[in-house]
Amino acid sequence: MARWQYSASVMGMHQQRWDIARIRRRHKAYRNLLLLELLMVWLIPFSQRFPLIIDLSAIALELFFLNLVVHLSVLRSGRRLVYALGGCSLLVELLWIVSRHGGAAAAMPVPWIGSLALLRFVLFVLFFGLVMVRLVRSLIREPFVTTSVLMGAAAGYVLIGLLGGVLLNTLYLLHPVAFGGLPSPPDATLTMASLELLTTVGSGALVSSNLAAQAAAFTITLTGQMYVAILIALVLGRFHRRVPH
């Protein structure tokens, strides 16, 4: 009996160590995610000369999230849906790169490019929207609130701005009169405009009198504010439940 109890205690210690190691790897992933997004932001100015940077950055971000879900996520359910949306998004992103930067891009009709851009945006919203929900649920389940967890929360906020850049670029292809005075290609300018809208600074890239531009700006700003409000409410609610009465 004593030997069995000793074995059970040893197994419990190993399990606890494994959990701590997994938590550390997950917290490291939060830090790396924020660093990757900041690197993407700092590379945006260079994308005016090398337009492929933004598209490759999107692929890198998708692959990072898929790896995070596979190895480090605390959520077990819904993984197949994440894999399916991520795989479809990657395939469409590769097709988008070929259509925009390939040799046959000039021969492709504009409506086809517009339809592909709309499909790309829808898949981005579905995939990264699901990833955002899982990220928030993971953050509020963390047993320790550390600097890495705060960096993970900040990474989710920046992700909204990057996704808003995809929204503005899609809107530009479908409704270019909503923007004025943009350089060619406009991808970098519109991505930075989304980050400015996210922080409620505003951007001059959008025509203020255009309803589509107003709707896009409102969507980006409101989503960012809702993310902050929901995350704070969930964290405070969890803390309140832990306080003994």
Short mmCIF file of N, CA, C and O in Angstrom, two decimals, residues 66-130:
data_model
loop_
_atom_site.label_atom_id
_atom_site.label_comp_id
_atom_site.label_asym_id
_atom_site.label_seq_id
_atom_site.Cartn_x
_atom_site.Cartn_y
_atom_site.Cartn_z
N LEU A 66 -1.45 27.80 -36.42
CA LEU A 66 -1.70 26.37 -36.55
C LEU A 66 -0.77 25.57 -35.65
O LEU A 66 -1.18 24.59 -35.02
N ASN A 67 0.47 25.98 -35.56
CA ASN A 67 1.42 25.31 -34.66
C ASN A 67 1.03 25.52 -33.20
O ASN A 67 1.15 24.61 -32.38
N LEU A 68 0.53 26.72 -32.89
CA LEU A 68 0.09 27.00 -31.52
C LEU A 68 -1.09 26.12 -31.14
O LEU A 68 -1.17 25.60 -30.01
N VAL A 69 -2.02 25.91 -32.07
CA VAL A 69 -3.18 25.08 -31.79
C VAL A 69 -2.77 23.62 -31.63
O VAL A 69 -3.27 22.89 -30.77
N VAL A 70 -1.83 23.17 -32.46
CA VAL A 70 -1.44 21.76 -32.45
C VAL A 70 -0.73 21.40 -31.16
O VAL A 70 -1.03 20.39 -30.51
N HIS A 71 0.24 22.21 -30.74
CA HIS A 71 1.15 21.80 -29.68
C HIS A 71 0.87 22.44 -28.31
O HIS A 71 1.17 21.83 -27.29
N LEU A 72 0.30 23.63 -28.29
CA LEU A 72 0.30 24.37 -27.03
C LEU A 72 -1.07 24.79 -26.53
O LEU A 72 -1.18 25.25 -25.39
N SER A 73 -2.11 24.66 -27.32
CA SER A 73 -3.41 25.16 -26.90
C SER A 73 -3.96 24.34 -25.74
O SER A 73 -3.81 23.11 -25.70
N VAL A 74 -4.63 25.01 -24.80
CA VAL A 74 -5.26 24.32 -23.67
C VAL A 74 -6.65 23.82 -24.05
O VAL A 74 -7.28 23.12 -23.28
N LEU A 75 -7.14 24.19 -25.24
CA LEU A 75 -8.46 23.80 -25.68
C LEU A 75 -8.36 22.57 -26.58
O LEU A 75 -7.59 22.56 -27.54
N ARG A 76 -9.13 21.55 -26.25
CA ARG A 76 -9.08 20.30 -27.00
C ARG A 76 -10.13 20.25 -28.10
O ARG A 76 -9.90 19.64 -29.14
N SER A 77 -11.27 20.86 -27.89
CA SER A 77 -12.36 20.77 -28.86
C SER A 77 -12.17 21.81 -29.97
O SER A 77 -11.56 22.86 -29.76
N GLY A 78 -12.71 21.50 -31.14
CA GLY A 78 -12.70 22.45 -32.24
C GLY A 78 -11.42 22.50 -33.04
O GLY A 78 -11.27 23.37 -33.91
N ARG A 79 -10.49 21.58 -32.81
CA ARG A 79 -9.22 21.64 -33.52
C ARG A 79 -9.38 21.33 -35.00
O ARG A 79 -8.71 21.93 -35.84
N ARG A 80 -10.26 20.37 -35.32
CA ARG A 80 -10.43 20.00 -36.72
C ARG A 80 -10.94 21.17 -37.54
O ARG A 80 -10.54 21.36 -38.69
N LEU A 81 -11.84 21.96 -36.95
CA LEU A 81 -12.35 23.13 -37.66
C LEU A 81 -11.23 24.15 -37.89
O LEU A 81 -11.16 24.76 -38.97
N VAL A 82 -10.37 24.32 -36.91
CA VAL A 82 -9.24 25.24 -37.07
C VAL A 82 -8.31 24.75 -38.18
O VAL A 82 -7.85 25.53 -39.02
N TYR A 83 -8.03 23.44 -38.19
CA TYR A 83 -7.18 22.89 -39.24
C TYR A 83 -7.79 23.10 -40.62
O TYR A 83 -7.11 23.47 -41.58
N ALA A 84 -9.10 22.85 -40.73
CA ALA A 84 -9.77 22.96 -42.03
C ALA A 84 -9.75 24.41 -42.53
O ALA A 84 -9.39 24.68 -43.69
N LEU A 85 -10.12 25.35 -41.66
CA LEU A 85 -10.12 26.75 -42.07
C LEU A 85 -8.71 27.25 -42.36
O LEU A 85 -8.49 27.99 -43.31
N GLY A 86 -7.75 26.82 -41.53
CA GLY A 86 -6.37 27.23 -41.76
C GLY A 86 -5.81 26.69 -43.06
O GLY A 86 -5.13 27.41 -43.80
N GLY A 87 -6.11 25.43 -43.36
CA GLY A 87 -5.63 24.85 -44.62
C GLY A 87 -6.25 25.53 -45.83
O GLY A 87 -5.54 25.85 -46.80
N CYS A 88 -7.56 25.77 -45.79
CA CYS A 88 -8.22 26.48 -46.89
C CYS A 88 -7.68 27.89 -47.05
O CYS A 88 -7.46 28.37 -48.17
N SER A 89 -7.46 28.58 -45.94
CA SER A 89 -6.92 29.93 -45.99
C SER A 89 -5.52 29.96 -46.58
O SER A 89 -5.18 30.86 -47.37
N LEU A 90 -4.71 28.96 -46.23
CA LEU A 90 -3.36 28.90 -46.80
C LEU A 90 -3.39 28.66 -48.30
O LEU A 90 -2.63 29.29 -49.05
N LEU A 91 -4.26 27.78 -48.74
CA LEU A 91 -4.36 27.49 -50.17
C LEU A 91 -4.82 28.74 -50.95
O LEU A 91 -4.26 29.07 -52.00
N VAL A 92 -5.81 29.42 -50.42
CA VAL A 92 -6.30 30.63 -51.09
C VAL A 92 -5.24 31.73 -51.06
O VAL A 92 -5.09 32.48 -52.03
N GLU A 93 -4.48 31.80 -49.97
CA GLU A 93 -3.43 32.81 -49.89
C GLU A 93 -2.34 32.55 -50.93
O GLU A 93 -1.84 33.48 -51.57
N LEU A 94 -1.98 31.28 -51.13
CA LEU A 94 -1.00 30.95 -52.17
C LEU A 94 -1.54 31.28 -53.56
O LEU A 94 -0.81 31.81 -54.41
N LEU A 95 -2.81 30.99 -53.78
CA LEU A 95 -3.43 31.34 -55.06
C LEU A 95 -3.47 32.85 -55.24
O LEU A 95 -3.28 33.37 -56.36
N TRP A 96 -3.69 33.56 -54.14
CA TRP A 96 -3.71 35.03 -54.19
C TRP A 96 -2.33 35.57 -54.56
O TRP A 96 -2.22 36.51 -55.36
N ILE A 97 -1.29 35.00 -54.00
CA ILE A 97 0.06 35.45 -54.31
C ILE A 97 0.38 35.22 -55.79
O ILE A 97 0.94 36.09 -56.47
N VAL A 98 -0.01 34.06 -56.31
CA VAL A 98 0.23 33.76 -57.72
C VAL A 98 -0.54 34.73 -58.62
O VAL A 98 -0.02 35.23 -59.62
N SER A 99 -1.79 35.02 -58.24
CA SER A 99 -2.62 35.89 -59.07
C SER A 99 -2.15 37.35 -59.03
O SER A 99 -2.28 38.07 -60.03
N ARG A 100 -1.60 37.77 -57.89
CA ARG A 100 -1.17 39.16 -57.76
C ARG A 100 0.26 39.39 -58.25
O ARG A 100 0.56 40.45 -58.82
N HIS A 101 1.13 38.44 -57.99
CA HIS A 101 2.55 38.65 -58.26
C HIS A 101 3.11 37.73 -59.34
O HIS A 101 4.29 37.82 -59.66
N GLY A 102 2.28 36.82 -59.87
CA GLY A 102 2.76 35.93 -60.91
C GLY A 102 2.83 36.61 -62.26
O GLY A 102 2.35 37.74 -62.46
N GLY A 103 3.41 35.93 -63.22
CA GLY A 103 3.57 36.52 -64.55
C GLY A 103 2.26 36.68 -65.28
O GLY A 103 2.14 37.54 -66.16
N ALA A 104 1.26 35.87 -64.92
CA ALA A 104 -0.03 35.94 -65.62
C ALA A 104 -1.02 36.87 -64.93
O ALA A 104 -2.19 36.90 -65.29
N ALA A 105 -0.54 37.62 -63.94
CA ALA A 105 -1.46 38.47 -63.17
C ALA A 105 -2.11 39.54 -64.03
O ALA A 105 -3.29 39.87 -63.86
N ALA A 106 -1.36 40.09 -64.99
CA ALA A 106 -1.90 41.17 -65.82
C ALA A 106 -3.01 40.68 -66.74
O ALA A 106 -3.88 41.45 -67.15
N ALA A 107 -3.00 39.40 -67.09
CA ALA A 107 -4.00 38.86 -68.01
C ALA A 107 -5.28 38.45 -67.31
O ALA A 107 -6.27 38.13 -67.97
N MET A 108 -5.31 38.45 -65.99
CA MET A 108 -6.49 38.01 -65.25
C MET A 108 -7.51 39.14 -65.18
O MET A 108 -7.16 40.30 -64.94
N PRO A 109 -8.78 38.84 -65.40
CA PRO A 109 -9.81 39.88 -65.34
C PRO A 109 -9.99 40.41 -63.93
O PRO A 109 -9.82 39.69 -62.95
N VAL A 110 -10.35 41.68 -63.82
CA VAL A 110 -10.53 42.32 -62.52
C VAL A 110 -11.63 41.67 -61.69
O VAL A 110 -11.46 41.48 -60.47
N PRO A 111 -12.80 41.28 -62.28
CA PRO A 111 -13.81 40.60 -61.46
C PRO A 111 -13.31 39.32 -60.82
O PRO A 111 -13.69 39.00 -59.68
N TRP A 112 -12.46 38.57 -61.52
CA TRP A 112 -11.92 37.34 -60.94
C TRP A 112 -11.03 37.66 -59.75
O TRP A 112 -11.09 36.99 -58.72
N ILE A 113 -10.21 38.70 -59.89
CA ILE A 113 -9.36 39.12 -58.78
C ILE A 113 -10.21 39.58 -57.61
O ILE A 113 -9.93 39.28 -56.44
N GLY A 114 -11.29 40.31 -57.90
CA GLY A 114 -12.18 40.78 -56.84
C GLY A 114 -12.85 39.64 -56.11
O GLY A 114 -12.98 39.65 -54.87
N SER A 115 -13.30 38.62 -56.84
CA SER A 115 -13.93 37.46 -56.20
C SER A 115 -12.94 36.70 -55.33
O SER A 115 -13.28 36.25 -54.22
N LEU A 116 -11.71 36.57 -55.84
CA LEU A 116 -10.69 35.88 -55.05
C LEU A 116 -10.35 36.67 -53.80
O LEU A 116 -10.14 36.10 -52.72
N ALA A 117 -10.29 38.00 -53.92
CA ALA A 117 -10.02 38.84 -52.75
C ALA A 117 -11.12 38.71 -51.71
O ALA A 117 -10.85 38.67 -50.50
N LEU A 118 -12.38 38.64 -52.17
CA LEU A 118 -13.49 38.49 -51.24
C LEU A 118 -13.44 37.13 -50.54
O LEU A 118 -13.65 37.05 -49.32
N LEU A 119 -13.14 36.06 -51.30
CA LEU A 119 -13.01 34.73 -50.70
C LEU A 119 -11.86 34.72 -49.70
O LEU A 119 -11.97 34.12 -48.61
N ARG A 120 -10.76 35.36 -50.05
CA ARG A 120 -9.60 35.44 -49.14
C ARG A 120 -9.98 36.14 -47.84
O ARG A 120 -9.63 35.68 -46.75
N PHE A 121 -10.72 37.22 -47.94
CA PHE A 121 -11.11 37.95 -46.74
C PHE A 121 -12.06 37.14 -45.87
O PHE A 121 -11.92 37.11 -44.64
N VAL A 122 -13.03 36.45 -46.49
CA VAL A 122 -13.97 35.64 -45.73
C VAL A 122 -13.24 34.54 -44.96
O VAL A 122 -13.51 34.30 -43.78
N LEU A 123 -12.30 33.86 -45.63
CA LEU A 123 -11.54 32.81 -44.96
C LEU A 123 -10.66 33.38 -43.85
O LEU A 123 -10.51 32.76 -42.79
N PHE A 124 -10.10 34.56 -44.09
CA PHE A 124 -9.30 35.20 -43.04
C PHE A 124 -10.15 35.50 -41.82
O PHE A 124 -9.74 35.27 -40.68
N VAL A 125 -11.34 36.03 -42.05
CA VAL A 125 -12.23 36.37 -40.93
C VAL A 125 -12.63 35.12 -40.15
O VAL A 125 -12.60 35.10 -38.92
N LEU A 126 -12.98 34.06 -40.88
CA LEU A 126 -13.40 32.83 -40.22
C LEU A 126 -12.24 32.20 -39.43
O LEU A 126 -12.41 31.81 -38.27
N PHE A 127 -11.08 32.11 -40.08
CA PHE A 127 -9.94 31.46 -39.42
C PHE A 127 -9.43 32.29 -38.25
O PHE A 127 -9.34 31.79 -37.12
N PHE A 128 -9.10 33.55 -38.49
CA PHE A 128 -8.53 34.36 -37.43
C PHE A 128 -9.58 34.75 -36.39
O PHE A 128 -9.25 35.00 -35.23
N GLY A 129 -10.86 34.81 -36.80
CA GLY A 129 -11.90 35.03 -35.80
C GLY A 129 -11.99 33.88 -34.83
O GLY A 129 -12.09 34.07 -33.61
N LEU A 130 -11.94 32.65 -35.36
CA LEU A 130 -11.94 31.47 -34.49
C LEU A 130 -10.68 31.42 -33.64
O LEU A 130 -10.73 31.09 -32.45
#
